[in-house]
PDB file of C-alpha atoms in Angstrom:
ATOM      1  CA  MET A  25      -4.909  -1.047   3.788  1.00  0.00           C
ATOM      2  CA  PRO A  26      -3.352  -3.926   5.779  1.00  0.00           C
ATOM      3  CA  GLY A  27       0.406  -4.242   5.785  1.00  0.00           C
ATOM      4  CA  LEU A  28       3.635  -4.908   7.666  1.00  0.00           C
ATOM      5  CA  ILE A  29       6.956  -3.244   8.382  1.00  0.00           C
ATOM      6  CA  GLY A  30       9.929  -5.094   6.942  1.00  0.00           C
ATOM      7  CA  LYS A  31      13.596  -4.967   6.017  1.00  0.00           C
ATOM      8  CA  LYS A  32      15.049  -5.285   2.527  1.00  0.00           C
ATOM      9  CA  ILE A  33      17.527  -8.175   2.544  1.00  0.00           C
ATOM     10  CA  GLY A  34      18.686  -7.942  -1.076  1.00  0.00           C
ATOM     11  CA  MET A  35      18.025  -9.216  -4.596  1.00  0.00           C
ATOM     12  CA  THR A  36      18.272 -12.687  -6.055  1.00  0.00           C
ATOM     13  CA  SER A  37      16.517 -14.692  -8.745  1.00  0.00           C
ATOM     14  CA  VAL A  38      14.266 -17.754  -8.808  1.00  0.00           C
ATOM     15  CA  PHE A  39      13.098 -20.061 -11.563  1.00  0.00           C
ATOM     16  CA  SER A  40       9.406 -20.039 -12.476  1.00  0.00           C
ATOM     17  CA  ALA A  41       7.364 -23.138 -13.298  1.00  0.00           C
ATOM     18  CA  ASP A  42       8.056 -22.699 -17.025  1.00  0.00           C
ATOM     19  CA  GLY A  43      11.822 -22.414 -16.482  1.00  0.00           C
ATOM     20  CA  LYS A  44      12.232 -18.638 -16.700  1.00  0.00           C
ATOM     21  CA  ASN A  45      14.765 -16.907 -14.437  1.00  0.00           C
ATOM     22  CA  VAL A  46      12.804 -14.236 -12.530  1.00  0.00           C
ATOM     23  CA  PRO A  47      14.616 -11.420 -10.656  1.00  0.00           C
ATOM     24  CA  CYS A  48      13.183 -10.834  -7.190  1.00  0.00           C
ATOM     25  CA  THR A  49      13.713  -8.909  -3.962  1.00  0.00           C
ATOM     26  CA  VAL A  50      13.897 -10.703  -0.610  1.00  0.00           C
ATOM     27  CA  ILE A  51      12.162  -8.861   2.241  1.00  0.00           C
ATOM     28  CA  GLU A  52      12.099  -9.811   5.907  1.00  0.00           C
ATOM     29  CA  ALA A  53       8.463  -8.965   6.656  1.00  0.00           C
ATOM     30  CA  GLY A  54       7.716  -8.862  10.363  1.00  0.00           C
ATOM     31  CA  PRO A  55       6.945 -10.250  12.798  1.00  0.00           C
ATOM     32  CA  CYS A  56       5.279  -7.024  13.914  1.00  0.00           C
ATOM     33  CA  VAL A  57       3.644  -6.377  17.287  1.00  0.00           C
ATOM     34  CA  VAL A  58       0.470  -4.326  17.756  1.00  0.00           C
ATOM     35  CA  THR A  59       1.652  -1.457  19.957  1.00  0.00           C
ATOM     36  CA  GLN A  60      -1.444   0.736  19.743  1.00  0.00           C
ATOM     37  CA  VAL A  61      -5.062   0.398  18.593  1.00  0.00           C
ATOM     38  CA  LYS A  62      -6.586   3.553  17.108  1.00  0.00           C
ATOM     39  CA  THR A  63     -10.381   3.837  17.388  1.00  0.00           C
ATOM     40  CA  GLU A  64     -12.910   6.220  15.875  1.00  0.00           C
ATOM     41  CA  GLU A  65     -14.251   7.131  19.325  1.00  0.00           C
ATOM     42  CA  LYS A  66     -10.876   8.191  20.716  1.00  0.00           C
ATOM     43  CA  ASP A  67      -8.713   9.075  17.700  1.00  0.00           C
ATOM     44  CA  GLY A  68     -11.241   9.814  14.956  1.00  0.00           C
ATOM     45  CA  TYR A  69     -10.095   6.953  12.726  1.00  0.00           C
ATOM     46  CA  LYS A  70      -9.541   3.221  12.871  1.00  0.00           C
ATOM     47  CA  ALA A  71      -6.017   1.791  12.524  1.00  0.00           C
ATOM     48  CA  LEU A  72      -3.318  -0.348  14.119  1.00  0.00           C
ATOM     49  CA  GLN A  73       0.135   0.873  15.073  1.00  0.00           C
ATOM     50  CA  LEU A  74       2.723  -1.858  14.512  1.00  0.00           C
ATOM     51  CA  GLY A  75       6.266  -2.107  15.878  1.00  0.00           C
ATOM     52  CA  PHE A  76       9.201  -3.870  14.218  1.00  0.00           C
ATOM     53  CA  GLU A  77      12.734  -4.785  15.349  1.00  0.00           C
ATOM     54  CA  GLU A  78      14.059  -4.650  18.892  1.00  0.00           C
ATOM     55  CA  ALA A  79      15.355  -1.329  20.264  1.00  0.00           C
ATOM     56  CA  LYS A  80      17.446  -0.535  23.338  1.00  0.00           C
ATOM     57  CA  GLU A  81      15.431   0.778  26.258  1.00  0.00           C
ATOM     58  CA  ARG A  82      17.915   3.575  26.990  1.00  0.00           C
ATOM     59  CA  ARG A  83      17.485   4.891  23.453  1.00  0.00           C
ATOM     60  CA  THR A  84      13.692   4.983  23.664  1.00  0.00           C
ATOM     61  CA  SER A  85      11.781   8.028  24.896  1.00  0.00           C
ATOM     62  CA  LYS A  86       9.690   7.753  28.054  1.00  0.00           C
ATOM     63  CA  PRO A  87       6.336   8.320  26.311  1.00  0.00           C
ATOM     64  CA  LEU A  88       7.107   5.463  23.899  1.00  0.00           C
ATOM     65  CA  LEU A  89       8.267   3.249  26.768  1.00  0.00           C
ATOM     66  CA  GLY A  90       4.845   3.765  28.331  1.00  0.00           C
ATOM     67  CA  THR A  91       3.166   2.767  25.054  1.00  0.00           C
ATOM     68  CA  PHE A  92       5.233  -0.419  24.784  1.00  0.00           C
ATOM     69  CA  LYS A  93       4.658  -1.273  28.446  1.00  0.00           C
ATOM     70  CA  LYS A  94       0.901  -0.920  27.960  1.00  0.00           C
ATOM     71  CA  ALA A  95       1.078  -3.250  24.966  1.00  0.00           C
ATOM     72  CA  GLY A  96       3.156  -5.729  26.999  1.00  0.00           C
ATOM     73  CA  THR A  97       6.053  -5.770  24.575  1.00  0.00           C
ATOM     74  CA  THR A  98       9.709  -4.721  24.418  1.00  0.00           C
ATOM     75  CA  PRO A  99      10.737  -1.377  22.803  1.00  0.00           C
ATOM     76  CA  LYS A 100      10.676  -1.349  19.000  1.00  0.00           C
ATOM     77  CA  LYS A 101      12.827   0.583  16.521  1.00  0.00           C
ATOM     78  CA  HIS A 102      10.244   1.233  13.811  1.00  0.00           C
ATOM     79  CA  LEU A 103       6.564   2.151  14.116  1.00  0.00           C
ATOM     80  CA  ALA A 104       3.938   2.515  11.396  1.00  0.00           C
ATOM     81  CA  GLU A 105       0.147   2.579  11.123  1.00  0.00           C
ATOM     82  CA  PHE A 106      -1.980   0.364   8.888  1.00  0.00           C
ATOM     83  CA  LYS A 107      -5.717  -0.024   8.434  1.00  0.00           C
ATOM     84  CA  PHE A 108      -6.925  -3.557   9.156  1.00  0.00           C
ATOM     85  CA  ASP A 109     -10.397  -4.977   8.601  1.00  0.00           C
ATOM     86  CA  GLU A 110      -9.833  -7.684  11.216  1.00  0.00           C
ATOM     87  CA  GLU A 111      -9.894  -6.922  14.915  1.00  0.00           C
ATOM     88  CA  HIS A 112      -6.593  -7.142  16.810  1.00  0.00           C
ATOM     89  CA  ASN A 113      -5.644  -6.544  20.434  1.00  0.00           C
ATOM     90  CA  LEU A 114      -2.623  -4.884  22.032  1.00  0.00           C
ATOM     91  CA  GLY A 115       0.402  -7.171  21.997  1.00  0.00           C
ATOM     92  CA  ASP A 116      -0.823  -9.359  19.124  1.00  0.00           C
ATOM     93  CA  THR A 117       1.857 -10.501  16.690  1.00  0.00           C
ATOM     94  CA  ILE A 118       1.234 -10.253  12.936  1.00  0.00           C
ATOM     95  CA  THR A 119       3.532 -12.329  10.719  1.00  0.00           C
ATOM     96  CA  VAL A 120       4.336 -12.613   7.015  1.00  0.00           C
ATOM     97  CA  GLU A 121       1.469 -15.112   6.713  1.00  0.00           C
ATOM     98  CA  LEU A 122      -0.679 -12.008   6.228  1.00  0.00           C
ATOM     99  CA  PHE A 123       0.418 -12.169   2.562  1.00  0.00           C
ATOM    100  CA  ALA A 124      -0.117 -15.926   2.127  1.00  0.00           C
ATOM    101  CA  ASP A 125      -3.105 -15.459  -0.215  1.00  0.00           C
ATOM    102  CA  THR A 126      -2.001 -12.131  -1.711  1.00  0.00           C
ATOM    103  CA  LYS A 127      -0.944 -11.904  -5.364  1.00  0.00           C
ATOM    104  CA  PHE A 128       0.308  -8.306  -5.500  1.00  0.00           C
ATOM    105  CA  VAL A 129       1.683  -5.836  -2.941  1.00  0.00           C
ATOM    106  CA  ASP A 130       2.887  -2.221  -2.813  1.00  0.00           C
ATOM    107  CA  VAL A 131       6.289  -1.587  -1.214  1.00  0.00           C
ATOM    108  CA  VAL A 132       7.364   1.798   0.173  1.00  0.00           C
ATOM    109  CA  GLY A 133      11.069   2.539   0.659  1.00  0.00           C
ATOM    110  CA  ILE A 134      13.587   5.389   0.773  1.00  0.00           C
ATOM    111  CA  SER A 135      15.684   5.487  -2.408  1.00  0.00           C
ATOM    112  CA  LYS A 136      19.478   5.495  -2.233  1.00  0.00           C
ATOM    113  CA  GLY A 137      20.947   8.958  -1.700  1.00  0.00           C
ATOM    114  CA  LYS A 138      23.373   9.949  -4.484  1.00  0.00           C
ATOM    115  CA  GLY A 139      24.388  13.393  -3.252  1.00  0.00           C
ATOM    116  CA  PHE A 140      24.628  16.513  -5.415  1.00  0.00           C
ATOM    117  CA  GLN A 141      24.415  15.529  -9.094  1.00  0.00           C
ATOM    118  CA  GLY A 142      24.427  17.395 -12.398  1.00  0.00           C
ATOM    119  CA  VAL A 143      21.691  17.488 -15.018  1.00  0.00           C
ATOM    120  CA  VAL A 144      23.086  14.618 -17.109  1.00  0.00           C
ATOM    121  CA  LYS A 145      22.888  12.061 -14.290  1.00  0.00           C
ATOM    122  CA  ARG A 146      19.905  13.583 -12.458  1.00  0.00           C
ATOM    123  CA  HIS A 147      17.574  14.292 -15.414  1.00  0.00           C
ATOM    124  CA  GLY A 148      19.088  12.430 -18.352  1.00  0.00           C
ATOM    125  CA  PHE A 149      20.221  15.437 -20.389  1.00  0.00           C
ATOM    126  CA  GLY A 150      22.086  14.580 -23.603  1.00  0.00           C
ATOM    127  CA  GLY A 151      25.596  15.447 -22.539  1.00  0.00           C
ATOM    128  CA  VAL A 152      28.556  14.595 -24.739  1.00  0.00           C
ATOM    129  CA  GLY A 153      27.732  14.505 -28.451  1.00  0.00           C
ATOM    130  CA  GLN A 154      24.137  15.709 -28.188  1.00  0.00           C
ATOM    131  CA  SER A 155      24.707  19.322 -27.074  1.00  0.00           C
ATOM    132  CA  THR A 156      21.504  19.584 -25.017  1.00  0.00           C
ATOM    133  CA  HIS A 157      20.000  23.090 -24.841  1.00  0.00           C
ATOM    134  CA  GLY A 158      22.351  24.398 -27.504  1.00  0.00           C
ATOM    135  CA  GLN A 159      25.431  23.757 -25.385  1.00  0.00           C
ATOM    136  CA  ASP A 160      28.530  23.040 -27.477  1.00  0.00           C
ATOM    137  CA  ASP A 161      31.609  23.971 -25.459  1.00  0.00           C
ATOM    138  CA  ARG A 162      30.685  22.447 -22.071  1.00  0.00           C
ATOM    139  CA  ALA A 163      29.062  19.111 -22.815  1.00  0.00           C
ATOM    140  CA  ARG A 164      27.631  18.241 -19.382  1.00  0.00           C
ATOM    141  CA  LYS A 165      26.290  21.687 -18.442  1.00  0.00           C
ATOM    142  CA  PRO A 166      22.561  22.577 -18.540  1.00  0.00           C
ATOM    143  CA  GLY A 167      22.842  25.540 -20.917  1.00  0.00           C
ATOM    144  CA  SER A 168      20.445  28.479 -20.838  1.00  0.00           C
ATOM    145  CA  ILE A 169      17.700  28.299 -18.217  1.00  0.00           C
ATOM    146  CA  GLY A 170      16.075  31.740 -18.472  1.00  0.00           C
ATOM    147  CA  ALA A 171      13.272  33.054 -20.662  1.00  0.00           C
ATOM    148  CA  CYS A 172      13.134  36.286 -22.711  1.00  0.00           C
ATOM    149  CA  SER A 173      12.635  39.772 -21.263  1.00  0.00           C
ATOM    150  CA  TYR A 174       9.148  38.501 -20.493  1.00  0.00           C
ATOM    151  CA  PRO A 175       8.554  36.713 -18.121  1.00  0.00           C
ATOM    152  CA  ALA A 176      12.205  37.413 -17.213  1.00  0.00           C
ATOM    153  CA  LYS A 177      12.397  34.719 -14.572  1.00  0.00           C
ATOM    154  CA  VAL A 178      13.136  31.040 -14.070  1.00  0.00           C
ATOM    155  CA  PHE A 179       9.994  28.980 -13.518  1.00  0.00           C
ATOM    156  CA  LYS A 180       9.671  26.676 -10.516  1.00  0.00           C
ATOM    157  CA  GLY A 181      10.379  23.061 -11.337  1.00  0.00           C
ATOM    158  CA  MET A 182      13.154  23.845 -13.838  1.00  0.00           C
ATOM    159  CA  ARG A 183      15.331  20.733 -14.172  1.00  0.00           C
ATOM    160  CA  MET A 184      18.703  21.677 -12.739  1.00  0.00           C
ATOM    161  CA  ALA A 185      21.537  20.156 -10.736  1.00  0.00           C
ATOM    162  CA  GLY A 186      20.806  19.305  -7.108  1.00  0.00           C
ATOM    163  CA  GLN A 187      20.437  16.628  -4.457  1.00  0.00           C
ATOM    164  CA  MET A 188      19.507  13.274  -5.985  1.00  0.00           C
ATOM    165  CA  GLY A 189      17.896  10.314  -4.234  1.00  0.00           C
ATOM    166  CA  GLY A 190      16.814   9.952  -0.627  1.00  0.00           C
ATOM    167  CA  ASP A 191      13.143  10.174  -1.640  1.00  0.00           C
ATOM    168  CA  ARG A 192      10.172   8.139  -0.428  1.00  0.00           C
ATOM    169  CA  VAL A 193       9.328   5.815  -3.334  1.00  0.00           C
ATOM    170  CA  THR A 194       6.290   3.539  -3.638  1.00  0.00           C
ATOM    171  CA  THR A 195       6.625   0.612  -6.051  1.00  0.00           C
ATOM    172  CA  GLN A 196       3.121  -0.618  -6.873  1.00  0.00           C
ATOM    173  CA  ASN A 197       1.748  -4.004  -7.902  1.00  0.00           C
ATOM    174  CA  LEU A 198       4.791  -6.159  -7.210  1.00  0.00           C
ATOM    175  CA  GLN A 199       3.955  -9.816  -7.731  1.00  0.00           C
ATOM    176  CA  VAL A 200       4.350 -12.030  -4.668  1.00  0.00           C
ATOM    177  CA  LEU A 201       6.440 -15.003  -5.757  1.00  0.00           C
ATOM    178  CA  LYS A 202       6.850 -16.834  -2.461  1.00  0.00           C
ATOM    179  CA  VAL A 203       6.090 -16.572   1.252  1.00  0.00           C
ATOM    180  CA  ILE A 204       8.431 -18.382   3.672  1.00  0.00           C
ATOM    181  CA  PRO A 205       6.752 -18.182   7.130  1.00  0.00           C
ATOM    182  CA  GLU A 206       9.465 -20.083   9.046  1.00  0.00           C
ATOM    183  CA  HIS A 207      12.024 -17.384   8.180  1.00  0.00           C
ATOM    184  CA  ASN A 208       9.597 -14.414   7.930  1.00  0.00           C
ATOM    185  CA  LEU A 209      10.610 -13.895   4.298  1.00  0.00           C
ATOM    186  CA  LEU A 210       8.645 -12.480   1.387  1.00  0.00           C
ATOM    187  CA  LEU A 211       9.868 -12.732  -2.220  1.00  0.00           C
ATOM    188  CA  VAL A 212       8.486 -10.155  -4.661  1.00  0.00           C
ATOM    189  CA  LYS A 213       9.178  -9.875  -8.370  1.00  0.00           C
ATOM    190  CA  GLY A 214      11.360  -6.939  -9.407  1.00  0.00           C
ATOM    191  CA  SER A 215      13.219  -4.271  -7.467  1.00  0.00           C
ATOM    192  CA  VAL A 216      12.368  -2.221  -4.394  1.00  0.00           C
ATOM    193  CA  ALA A 217      13.678   1.263  -3.538  1.00  0.00           C
ATOM    194  CA  GLY A 218      16.411   1.458  -0.903  1.00  0.00           C
ATOM    195  CA  CYS A 219      19.689  -0.150   0.039  1.00  0.00           C
ATOM    196  CA  ASN A 220      20.084  -3.590   1.586  1.00  0.00           C
ATOM    197  CA  GLY A 221      19.074  -3.490   5.240  1.00  0.00           C
ATOM    198  CA  SER A 222      16.786  -0.484   4.850  1.00  0.00           C
ATOM    199  CA  THR A 223      13.295  -0.421   6.344  1.00  0.00           C
ATOM    200  CA  VAL A 224      10.324  -0.805   3.995  1.00  0.00           C
ATOM    201  CA  LEU A 225       6.537  -0.840   4.334  1.00  0.00           C
ATOM    202  CA  ILE A 226       4.635  -3.649   2.594  1.00  0.00           C
ATOM    203  CA  LYS A 227       0.957  -3.011   1.861  1.00  0.00           C
ATOM    204  CA  LYS A 228      -1.721  -5.242   0.406  1.00  0.00           C
TER     205      LYS A 228
END
């Protein structure tokens, strides 16, 4: 599906036509440059590789420098592939106007990393006062995790303490509230995974 690479600016709120205060996320969507055109004859599938944000040449690998030189553009920090119905050439620039007539979009981001967390914060166990899993003397511990003498093992997927966050999260069907082409901004209703300044993918 068509899309763009963008950067999450932060959250704010806007007033709708009927006077309701609507929370929204501001995303800097593009402009993105076509750095590579994938074809069925050569690559086995049809897609466009887009580049976003300027990168330093000394921090870019030589194979990528060759790709950018062929496209006639400067090195880019972020690359991603999208399937477009329209034909585009190397070096073409695609802006936020791509979403001018779009009502809903999907946004992909990396959720905030929260480090090693226990079962109460990570999985919503009862904790204090609720004595989850029969636990009464240590309120925020998981309690018993094993089975009986059969099957005598802990099953995969058991909810336990561990690393929380830092996952790839897709938020679907976010309503497009406003497109501001002069500043490359896209306003979508609701929240998007990731911290302010993180890179996101916006798909139609």
